[in-house]
Structures are given as C-alpha cells and as structure tokens.
C-alpha cells in the first residue's frame, strides 16, 4: 500500500507542477522616468490577482490587465514610472499549487537638459577668475567630468553636489573654478555610469569683460 500511495503522490506532484509553470518572456525592463511599462508573465491556468498589498506609492498607477488572464497571460502595467518603482517584481500564480518568476525593472532619467552659467568672481591677487556651473536632473546619480577643448581633465578641481530634485530625481550641480583665458571652451559631461550614458554642455569663456 505504501508503494501505491507514493506513486500517486508523485503523479499528483508532477501534474501540479506542469499545471502551474510561469514564464516571463522578458525578465528585465529598462524604462524611462515618466513613461509607462507593461510587464508580462505567462502561465497555463487562470489566475486571480492580488493587489491587496499595494503600497501607497503605486496608488492609481498600477493596473493588472484582466482581459488576458483567460489566455494565460498576466500583464502588470505601471504608468508614470518613478525611480522608486525600480526593483524586482514577482509574478506568482497560485491555484492548488504555485509557481513564480521574477522580473527586474530598472528606471532611468537621462540628464538631458543641462543649465549652464559662466560668472566672474574676484580671485586671489586681484585677478578675475571664472566660475563655470552646470546643473541638471536625472536618475541614477551621475558623475560630472570636466575637460577643456584640448581634452585636459579638470574634474578634480570641480565641486559637484547632489540634492533631492523633483519627483525622486537627483539635482546635480557642478562648479568649476578656473583662471583661464578668454574664448577657451570647457565641457561638462554628466556620466550616468549605470546606463553608460553621457550628456554634455559646452561653455565658452566670454571675451568682453571689464
Ligand atoms: C501612459 O498611460 C496613461 C494612462 O493610460 C496615458 O494617459 C499616457 O498618455 C501614457 N503615457 C505615455 C508616455 O505613453
Ligand atoms: C562645494 O560646494 C558646497 C556647496 O556650495 C560647499 O558647501 C562646499 O564647501 C564646497 N566644497 C569645496 C571643496 O569647495
Ligand atoms: C562617458 O564619459 C566618460 C568620461 O568622459 C568616459 O570615460 C566614458 O567612456 C563615456 N562613456 C560613453 C558611453 O560615452
């Protein structure tokens, strides 16, 4: 009798696991801040959603698309994606058994709009010095690299500060002080290491200064 029941329980288990296989066609999504994303998982039986544990951050922005459940497809849609949405999502299907797969969501906000300013300041020994300032918002944190037209690196002389920007983005401000000559060009490069993306602005030391 023991053998029979063992075989049965094995059969039952095999039956169960084959019923509840969950698959994710795309295990990783990289999404731009402010856009919408629909993450998909597939399974072989009908499921029920459980959005009871929804965090307040997601209120009004998360939909589980129900019309596809009959087809064994579960689509989680997030609108107006924010940096805090980044992380690992679990697609868990439970129906007399359970299986799950994970989906990773990465969020990026490119440092597209760079505001630049060039101001003169009184330096030591009466010479005027320049303060070159570049500011932008994005996510995740970017390093700011400075170089001149001859590709000499000035980054070590710059002061870069990180503050909370709008909607969980970083507001990055970098200031380079220099006593350079007129018409020289400088580049500030916002280097988003995680996504290997660079954006930059050019600053030119103006000529007519009294
Ligand atoms: C995101 O979805 C919302 C609601 O469906 C829609 O109003 C908005 O236009 C979408 N945004 C983008 C960038 O597609
Ligand atoms: C960098 O800038 C911040 C804010 O303006 C200032 O408090 C700090 O002293 C500066 N650091 C250096 C090394 O200049
Ligand atoms: C971005 O800029 C940094 C510093 O100038 C450089 O080291 C890096 O290779 C650049 N990356 C890309 C993808 O251009």
PDB file of C-alpha atoms and ligand atoms in Angstrom:
ATOM      1  CA  UNK A   1       0.000   0.000   0.000  1.00  0.00           C
ATOM      2  CA  UNK A   2       2.799   2.352   0.761  1.00  0.00           C
ATOM      3  CA  UNK A   3       4.251   1.993  -2.728  1.00  0.00           C
ATOM      4  CA  UNK A   4       0.955   2.764  -4.357  1.00  0.00           C
ATOM      5  CA  UNK A   5       0.419   5.909  -2.340  1.00  0.00           C
ATOM      6  CA  UNK A   6       3.964   7.041  -3.085  1.00  0.00           C
ATOM      7  CA  UNK A   7       3.403   6.710  -6.835  1.00  0.00           C
ATOM      8  CA  UNK A   8       0.155   8.584  -6.530  1.00  0.00           C
ATOM      9  CA  UNK A   9       1.645  11.461  -4.680  1.00  0.00           C
ATOM     10  CA  UNK A  10       4.431  11.680  -7.266  1.00  0.00           C
ATOM     11  CA  UNK A  11       1.889  11.719 -10.058  1.00  0.00           C
ATOM     12  CA  UNK A  12      -0.072  14.357  -8.285  1.00  0.00           C
ATOM     13  CA  UNK A  13       3.032  16.484  -7.867  1.00  0.00           C
ATOM     14  CA  UNK A  14       4.015  16.169 -11.499  1.00  0.00           C
ATOM     15  CA  UNK A  15       0.504  17.014 -12.520  1.00  0.00           C
ATOM     16  CA  UNK A  16       0.591  20.072 -10.308  1.00  0.00           C
ATOM     17  CA  UNK A  17       3.943  21.431 -11.430  1.00  0.00           C
ATOM     18  CA  UNK A  18       3.036  21.029 -15.090  1.00  0.00           C
ATOM     19  CA  UNK A  19      -0.193  22.953 -14.465  1.00  0.00           C
ATOM     20  CA  UNK A  20       1.484  25.929 -12.849  1.00  0.00           C
ATOM     21  CA  UNK A  21       4.508  26.773 -14.881  1.00  0.00           C
ATOM     22  CA  UNK A  22       5.045  30.506 -15.007  1.00  0.00           C
ATOM     23  CA  UNK A  23       7.182  32.022 -17.750  1.00  0.00           C
ATOM     24  CA  UNK A  24       8.440  35.538 -18.323  1.00  0.00           C
ATOM     25  CA  UNK A  25       9.184  36.426 -21.962  1.00  0.00           C
ATOM     26  CA  UNK A  26      11.257  39.424 -20.835  1.00  0.00           C
ATOM     27  CA  UNK A  27      12.931  39.115 -17.400  1.00  0.00           C
ATOM     28  CA  UNK A  28      14.347  42.661 -17.441  1.00  0.00           C
ATOM     29  CA  UNK A  29      12.820  46.001 -18.362  1.00  0.00           C
ATOM     30  CA  UNK A  30      14.686  49.321 -18.589  1.00  0.00           C
ATOM     31  CA  UNK A  31      12.194  52.153 -18.590  1.00  0.00           C
ATOM     32  CA  UNK A  32      12.463  55.916 -18.762  1.00  0.00           C
ATOM     33  CA  UNK A  33      11.173  58.002 -15.918  1.00  0.00           C
ATOM     34  CA  UNK A  34       7.645  59.280 -16.596  1.00  0.00           C
ATOM     35  CA  UNK A  35       6.812  56.654 -19.203  1.00  0.00           C
ATOM     36  CA  UNK A  36       4.511  53.624 -18.931  1.00  0.00           C
ATOM     37  CA  UNK A  37       5.558  49.993 -18.732  1.00  0.00           C
ATOM     38  CA  UNK A  38       3.660  46.737 -19.144  1.00  0.00           C
ATOM     39  CA  UNK A  39       5.409  43.693 -17.689  1.00  0.00           C
ATOM     40  CA  UNK A  40       4.205  40.330 -18.803  1.00  0.00           C
ATOM     41  CA  UNK A  41       4.173  36.801 -17.456  1.00  0.00           C
ATOM     42  CA  UNK A  42       2.562  33.682 -18.889  1.00  0.00           C
ATOM     43  CA  UNK A  43       1.072  30.632 -17.219  1.00  0.00           C
ATOM     44  CA  UNK A  44      -1.088  27.674 -18.049  1.00  0.00           C
ATOM     45  CA  UNK A  45      -4.169  28.116 -15.856  1.00  0.00           C
ATOM     46  CA  UNK A  46      -6.425  31.004 -14.998  1.00  0.00           C
ATOM     47  CA  UNK A  47      -5.367  33.135 -12.072  1.00  0.00           C
ATOM     48  CA  UNK A  48      -6.688  35.697  -9.681  1.00  0.00           C
ATOM     49  CA  UNK A  49      -4.907  38.937  -8.974  1.00  0.00           C
ATOM     50  CA  UNK A  50      -3.970  40.011  -5.510  1.00  0.00           C
ATOM     51  CA  UNK A  51      -3.357  43.710  -5.309  1.00  0.00           C
ATOM     52  CA  UNK A  52      -4.322  43.920  -1.638  1.00  0.00           C
ATOM     53  CA  UNK A  53      -0.776  44.576  -0.558  1.00  0.00           C
ATOM     54  CA  UNK A  54      -0.351  47.538  -2.856  1.00  0.00           C
ATOM     55  CA  UNK A  55       1.912  50.216  -1.466  1.00  0.00           C
ATOM     56  CA  UNK A  56       0.510  53.756  -1.410  1.00  0.00           C
ATOM     57  CA  UNK A  57       3.291  54.880  -3.809  1.00  0.00           C
ATOM     58  CA  UNK A  58       1.531  52.933  -6.550  1.00  0.00           C
ATOM     59  CA  UNK A  59      -1.990  54.161  -5.916  1.00  0.00           C
ATOM     60  CA  UNK A  60      -3.709  54.986  -9.188  1.00  0.00           C
ATOM     61  CA  UNK A  61      -0.691  53.989 -11.277  1.00  0.00           C
ATOM     62  CA  UNK A  62      -0.821  50.188 -11.298  1.00  0.00           C
ATOM     63  CA  UNK A  63      -3.183  48.014 -13.306  1.00  0.00           C
ATOM     64  CA  UNK A  64      -3.356  44.279 -13.620  1.00  0.00           C
ATOM     65  CA  UNK A  65      -4.857  43.805 -17.075  1.00  0.00           C
ATOM     66  CA  UNK A  66      -7.571  41.220 -16.572  1.00  0.00           C
ATOM     67  CA  UNK A  67      -8.786  40.587 -20.107  1.00  0.00           C
ATOM     68  CA  UNK A  68      -5.704  38.485 -20.896  1.00  0.00           C
ATOM     69  CA  UNK A  69      -5.953  36.215 -17.832  1.00  0.00           C
ATOM     70  CA  UNK A  70      -8.141  33.746 -19.754  1.00  0.00           C
ATOM     71  CA  UNK A  71      -5.301  33.382 -22.278  1.00  0.00           C
ATOM     72  CA  UNK A  72      -2.794  32.558 -19.561  1.00  0.00           C
ATOM     73  CA  UNK A  73      -1.240  35.971 -19.714  1.00  0.00           C
ATOM     74  CA  UNK A  74      -0.812  38.375 -16.851  1.00  0.00           C
ATOM     75  CA  UNK A  75       0.176  41.937 -17.620  1.00  0.00           C
ATOM     76  CA  UNK A  76       1.166  44.381 -14.919  1.00  0.00           C
ATOM     77  CA  UNK A  77       1.011  47.958 -16.106  1.00  0.00           C
ATOM     78  CA  UNK A  78       2.623  50.874 -14.285  1.00  0.00           C
ATOM     79  CA  UNK A  79       2.030  54.380 -15.581  1.00  0.00           C
ATOM     80  CA  UNK A  80       4.214  57.419 -14.950  1.00  0.00           C
ATOM     81  CA  UNK A  81       7.177  55.308 -13.780  1.00  0.00           C
ATOM     82  CA  UNK A  82       9.211  56.724 -10.867  1.00  0.00           C
ATOM     83  CA  UNK A  83      12.692  55.804  -9.599  1.00  0.00           C
ATOM     84  CA  UNK A  84      11.208  54.055  -6.548  1.00  0.00           C
ATOM     85  CA  UNK A  85       9.351  51.650  -8.868  1.00  0.00           C
ATOM     86  CA  UNK A  86      12.717  50.082  -9.738  1.00  0.00           C
ATOM     87  CA  UNK A  87      13.324  46.655  -8.246  1.00  0.00           C
ATOM     88  CA  UNK A  88      12.299  43.028  -8.506  1.00  0.00           C
ATOM     89  CA  UNK A  89       8.713  42.033  -9.207  1.00  0.00           C
ATOM     90  CA  UNK A  90       7.306  38.607  -8.518  1.00  0.00           C
ATOM     91  CA  UNK A  91       4.741  37.027 -10.806  1.00  0.00           C
ATOM     92  CA  UNK A  92       3.155  34.422  -8.558  1.00  0.00           C
ATOM     93  CA  UNK A  93       0.367  32.208  -9.831  1.00  0.00           C
ATOM     94  CA  UNK A  94      -1.437  30.163  -7.231  1.00  0.00           C
ATOM     95  CA  UNK A  95      -4.176  27.648  -7.920  1.00  0.00           C
ATOM     96  CA  UNK A  96      -3.953  24.427  -5.865  1.00  0.00           C
ATOM     97  CA  UNK A  97      -0.223  24.870  -6.264  1.00  0.00           C
ATOM     98  CA  UNK A  98       2.048  27.702  -7.120  1.00  0.00           C
ATOM     99  CA  UNK A  99       4.887  28.808  -9.314  1.00  0.00           C
ATOM    100  CA  UNK A 100       6.598  32.147  -9.746  1.00  0.00           C
ATOM    101  CA  UNK A 101       9.186  34.021 -11.800  1.00  0.00           C
ATOM    102  CA  UNK A 102      10.837  37.335 -11.158  1.00  0.00           C
ATOM    103  CA  UNK A 103      11.037  40.425 -13.367  1.00  0.00           C
ATOM    104  CA  UNK A 104      13.543  43.223 -12.818  1.00  0.00           C
ATOM    105  CA  UNK A 105      12.540  46.800 -13.528  1.00  0.00           C
ATOM    106  CA  UNK A 106      15.241  49.453 -13.941  1.00  0.00           C
ATOM    107  CA  UNK A 107      14.362  53.118 -14.168  1.00  0.00           C
ATOM    108  CA  UNK A 108      16.483  55.785 -15.795  1.00  0.00           C
ATOM    109  CA  UNK A 109      16.090  59.510 -16.239  1.00  0.00           C
ATOM    110  CA  UNK A 110      18.707  60.892 -18.644  1.00  0.00           C
ATOM    111  CA  UNK A 111      20.383  64.189 -17.758  1.00  0.00           C
ATOM    112  CA  UNK A 112      19.046  65.799 -20.947  1.00  0.00           C
ATOM    113  CA  UNK A 113      18.565  69.438 -20.045  1.00  0.00           C
ATOM    114  CA  UNK A 114      21.759  70.966 -18.746  1.00  0.00           C
ATOM    115  CA  UNK A 115      21.562  74.529 -17.456  1.00  0.00           C
ATOM    116  CA  UNK A 116      24.915  76.307 -17.709  1.00  0.00           C
ATOM    117  CA  UNK A 117      26.209  79.571 -16.310  1.00  0.00           C
ATOM    118  CA  UNK A 118      29.517  81.393 -16.530  1.00  0.00           C
ATOM    119  CA  UNK A 119      30.217  84.041 -13.889  1.00  0.00           C
ATOM    120  CA  UNK A 120      33.310  86.034 -12.961  1.00  0.00           C
ATOM    121  CA  UNK A 121      34.481  86.086  -9.383  1.00  0.00           C
ATOM    122  CA  UNK A 122      37.240  88.049  -7.738  1.00  0.00           C
ATOM    123  CA  UNK A 123      40.161  85.675  -7.413  1.00  0.00           C
ATOM    124  CA  UNK A 124      43.347  85.961  -5.387  1.00  0.00           C
ATOM    125  CA  UNK A 125      45.874  88.719  -6.237  1.00  0.00           C
ATOM    126  CA  UNK A 126      43.188  90.808  -7.910  1.00  0.00           C
ATOM    127  CA  UNK A 127      42.878  88.568 -10.967  1.00  0.00           C
ATOM    128  CA  UNK A 128      39.398  87.671 -12.062  1.00  0.00           C
ATOM    129  CA  UNK A 129      38.508  84.025 -12.055  1.00  0.00           C
ATOM    130  CA  UNK A 130      35.675  82.164 -13.691  1.00  0.00           C
ATOM    131  CA  UNK A 131      33.067  80.018 -12.132  1.00  0.00           C
ATOM    132  CA  UNK A 132      31.552  77.585 -14.624  1.00  0.00           C
ATOM    133  CA  UNK A 133      28.341  75.950 -13.420  1.00  0.00           C
ATOM    134  CA  UNK A 134      26.385  73.050 -14.936  1.00  0.00           C
ATOM    135  CA  UNK A 135      23.152  71.798 -13.410  1.00  0.00           C
ATOM    136  CA  UNK A 136      20.759  69.025 -14.421  1.00  0.00           C
ATOM    137  CA  UNK A 137      18.275  66.485 -13.090  1.00  0.00           C
ATOM    138  CA  UNK A 138      18.238  62.752 -13.649  1.00  0.00           C
ATOM    139  CA  UNK A 139      18.493  59.266 -12.215  1.00  0.00           C
ATOM    140  CA  UNK A 140      20.528  57.471 -11.006  1.00  0.00           C
ATOM    141  CA  UNK A 141      23.359  59.686  -9.731  1.00  0.00           C
ATOM    142  CA  UNK A 142      25.695  60.938 -12.439  1.00  0.00           C
ATOM    143  CA  UNK A 143      29.339  61.867 -12.077  1.00  0.00           C
ATOM    144  CA  UNK A 144      30.307  65.168 -13.640  1.00  0.00           C
ATOM    145  CA  UNK A 145      33.512  65.203 -15.687  1.00  0.00           C
ATOM    146  CA  UNK A 146      35.060  68.473 -16.861  1.00  0.00           C
ATOM    147  CA  UNK A 147      37.520  68.879 -19.701  1.00  0.00           C
ATOM    148  CA  UNK A 148      38.676  71.712 -21.930  1.00  0.00           C
ATOM    149  CA  UNK A 149      38.901  71.852 -25.714  1.00  0.00           C
ATOM    150  CA  UNK A 150      42.232  70.006 -25.598  1.00  0.00           C
ATOM    151  CA  UNK A 151      40.690  67.174 -23.574  1.00  0.00           C
ATOM    152  CA  UNK A 152      42.630  68.048 -20.436  1.00  0.00           C
ATOM    153  CA  UNK A 153      40.734  66.759 -17.428  1.00  0.00           C
ATOM    154  CA  UNK A 154      39.682  69.405 -14.891  1.00  0.00           C
ATOM    155  CA  UNK A 155      37.301  67.200 -12.882  1.00  0.00           C
ATOM    156  CA  UNK A 156      39.491  67.178  -9.773  1.00  0.00           C
ATOM    157  CA  UNK A 157      39.066  70.974  -9.474  1.00  0.00           C
ATOM    158  CA  UNK A 158      35.266  70.841  -9.693  1.00  0.00           C
ATOM    159  CA  UNK A 159      32.804  70.711  -6.817  1.00  0.00           C
ATOM    160  CA  UNK A 160      29.761  68.564  -7.509  1.00  0.00           C
ATOM    161  CA  UNK A 161      26.777  68.492  -5.160  1.00  0.00           C
ATOM    162  CA  UNK A 162      23.753  66.182  -5.151  1.00  0.00           C
ATOM    163  CA  UNK A 163      20.365  67.304  -3.894  1.00  0.00           C
ATOM    164  CA  UNK A 164      16.850  65.931  -3.984  1.00  0.00           C
ATOM    165  CA  UNK A 165      15.260  67.112  -7.229  1.00  0.00           C
ATOM    166  CA  UNK A 166      11.686  66.865  -8.414  1.00  0.00           C
ATOM    167  CA  UNK A 167       9.902  63.542  -8.034  1.00  0.00           C
ATOM    168  CA  UNK A 168      12.774  61.447  -6.590  1.00  0.00           C
ATOM    169  CA  UNK A 169      15.303  62.542  -9.212  1.00  0.00           C
ATOM    170  CA  UNK A 170      18.749  63.866  -8.337  1.00  0.00           C
ATOM    171  CA  UNK A 171      19.516  67.511  -8.889  1.00  0.00           C
ATOM    172  CA  UNK A 172      23.223  67.591  -9.717  1.00  0.00           C
ATOM    173  CA  UNK A 173      25.183  70.846  -9.691  1.00  0.00           C
ATOM    174  CA  UNK A 174      28.842  71.023 -10.609  1.00  0.00           C
ATOM    175  CA  UNK A 175      31.011  74.123 -10.295  1.00  0.00           C
ATOM    176  CA  UNK A 176      34.465  74.550 -11.793  1.00  0.00           C
ATOM    177  CA  UNK A 177      36.648  77.492 -10.787  1.00  0.00           C
ATOM    178  CA  UNK A 178      39.341  78.487 -13.218  1.00  0.00           C
ATOM    179  CA  UNK A 179      41.530  81.473 -14.095  1.00  0.00           C
ATOM    180  CA  UNK A 180      41.638  80.588 -17.748  1.00  0.00           C
ATOM    181  CA  UNK A 181      41.988  82.811 -20.819  1.00  0.00           C
ATOM    182  CA  UNK A 182      39.228  84.312 -22.899  1.00  0.00           C
ATOM    183  CA  UNK A 183      37.490  82.170 -25.534  1.00  0.00           C
ATOM    184  CA  UNK A 184      38.629  78.894 -24.063  1.00  0.00           C
ATOM    185  CA  UNK A 185      35.964  76.181 -24.187  1.00  0.00           C
ATOM    186  CA  UNK A 186      35.006  73.786 -21.425  1.00  0.00           C
ATOM    187  CA  UNK A 187      32.765  70.738 -21.485  1.00  0.00           C
ATOM    188  CA  UNK A 188      30.804  69.397 -18.559  1.00  0.00           C
ATOM    189  CA  UNK A 189      29.850  65.746 -19.061  1.00  0.00           C
ATOM    190  CA  UNK A 190      27.113  64.095 -16.984  1.00  0.00           C
ATOM    191  CA  UNK A 191      28.203  60.489 -16.843  1.00  0.00           C
ATOM    192  CA  UNK A 192      25.447  58.057 -15.916  1.00  0.00           C
ATOM    193  CA  UNK A 193      27.682  55.053 -15.200  1.00  0.00           C
ATOM    194  CA  UNK A 194      24.923  52.540 -14.571  1.00  0.00           C
ATOM    195  CA  UNK A 195      23.385  53.034 -18.020  1.00  0.00           C
ATOM    196  CA  UNK A 196      26.646  54.031 -19.775  1.00  0.00           C
ATOM    197  CA  UNK A 197      25.097  57.274 -20.963  1.00  0.00           C
ATOM    198  CA  UNK A 198      26.754  60.681 -21.328  1.00  0.00           C
ATOM    199  CA  UNK A 199      25.194  64.053 -21.911  1.00  0.00           C
ATOM    200  CA  UNK A 200      27.225  67.237 -22.096  1.00  0.00           C
ATOM    201  CA  UNK A 201      27.212  71.011 -22.457  1.00  0.00           C
ATOM    202  CA  UNK A 202      29.826  73.415 -23.809  1.00  0.00           C
ATOM    203  CA  UNK A 203      30.802  76.625 -22.010  1.00  0.00           C
ATOM    204  CA  UNK A 204      32.875  79.336 -23.639  1.00  0.00           C
ATOM    205  CA  UNK A 205      34.747  81.952 -21.618  1.00  0.00           C
ATOM    206  CA  UNK A 206      33.352  85.273 -22.908  1.00  0.00           C
ATOM    207  CA  UNK A 207      35.644  87.931 -24.366  1.00  0.00           C
ATOM    208  CA  UNK A 208      34.421  91.368 -23.348  1.00  0.00           C
ATOM    209  CA  UNK A 209      34.955  91.606 -19.619  1.00  0.00           C
ATOM    210  CA  UNK A 210      35.721  94.866 -17.867  1.00  0.00           C
TER     211      UNK A 210
HETATM  212  C1  LIG B   1       0.592  56.367 -20.008  1.00  0.00           C
HETATM  213  O1  LIG B   1      -0.701  55.878 -19.754  1.00  0.00           O
HETATM  214  C2  LIG B   1      -1.633  56.900 -19.436  1.00  0.00           C
HETATM  215  C3  LIG B   1      -2.917  56.228 -18.983  1.00  0.00           C
HETATM  216  O2  LIG B   1      -3.264  55.176 -19.849  1.00  0.00           O
HETATM  217  C4  LIG B   1      -1.834  57.768 -20.679  1.00  0.00           C
HETATM  218  O3  LIG B   1      -2.745  58.808 -20.393  1.00  0.00           O
HETATM  219  C5  LIG B   1      -0.484  58.378 -21.044  1.00  0.00           C
HETATM  220  O4  LIG B   1      -0.609  59.105 -22.247  1.00  0.00           O
HETATM  221  C6  LIG B   1       0.569  57.293 -21.217  1.00  0.00           C
HETATM  222  N1  LIG B   1       1.871  57.936 -21.341  1.00  0.00           N
HETATM  223  C7  LIG B   1       2.735  57.602 -22.296  1.00  0.00           C
HETATM  224  C8  LIG B   1       4.049  58.330 -22.259  1.00  0.00           C
HETATM  225  O5  LIG B   1       2.508  56.742 -23.129  1.00  0.00           O
HETATM  226  C1  LIG B   2      31.277  72.572  -2.570  1.00  0.00           C
HETATM  227  O1  LIG B   2      30.061  73.298  -2.612  1.00  0.00           O
HETATM  228  C2  LIG B   2      29.317  73.249  -1.415  1.00  0.00           C
HETATM  229  C3  LIG B   2      28.001  73.946  -1.645  1.00  0.00           C
HETATM  230  O2  LIG B   2      28.164  75.175  -2.314  1.00  0.00           O
HETATM  231  C4  LIG B   2      30.130  73.894  -0.289  1.00  0.00           C
HETATM  232  O3  LIG B   2      29.421  73.832   0.905  1.00  0.00           O
HETATM  233  C5  LIG B   2      31.466  73.152  -0.150  1.00  0.00           C
HETATM  234  O4  LIG B   2      32.265  73.788   0.789  1.00  0.00           O
HETATM  235  C6  LIG B   2      32.186  73.111  -1.480  1.00  0.00           C
HETATM  236  N1  LIG B   2      33.364  72.239  -1.372  1.00  0.00           N
HETATM  237  C7  LIG B   2      34.548  72.575  -1.874  1.00  0.00           C
HETATM  238  C8  LIG B   2      35.628  71.558  -1.719  1.00  0.00           C
HETATM  239  O5  LIG B   2      34.734  73.620  -2.436  1.00  0.00           O
HETATM  240  C1  LIG B   3      31.320  58.899 -20.820  1.00  0.00           C
HETATM  241  O1  LIG B   3      32.276  59.837 -20.388  1.00  0.00           O
HETATM  242  C2  LIG B   3      33.280  59.290 -19.565  1.00  0.00           C
HETATM  243  C3  LIG B   3      34.151  60.438 -19.070  1.00  0.00           C
HETATM  244  O2  LIG B   3      34.492  61.329 -20.108  1.00  0.00           O
HETATM  245  C4  LIG B   3      34.076  58.256 -20.332  1.00  0.00           C
HETATM  246  O3  LIG B   3      35.058  57.668 -19.516  1.00  0.00           O
HETATM  247  C5  LIG B   3      33.115  57.172 -20.831  1.00  0.00           C
HETATM  248  O4  LIG B   3      33.796  56.257 -21.632  1.00  0.00           O
HETATM  249  C6  LIG B   3      31.977  57.786 -21.622  1.00  0.00           C
HETATM  250  N1  LIG B   3      31.012  56.744 -21.926  1.00  0.00           N
HETATM  251  C7  LIG B   3      30.327  56.703 -23.058  1.00  0.00           C
HETATM  252  C8  LIG B   3      29.366  55.580 -23.207  1.00  0.00           C
HETATM  253  O5  LIG B   3      30.462  57.537 -23.926  1.00  0.00           O
END
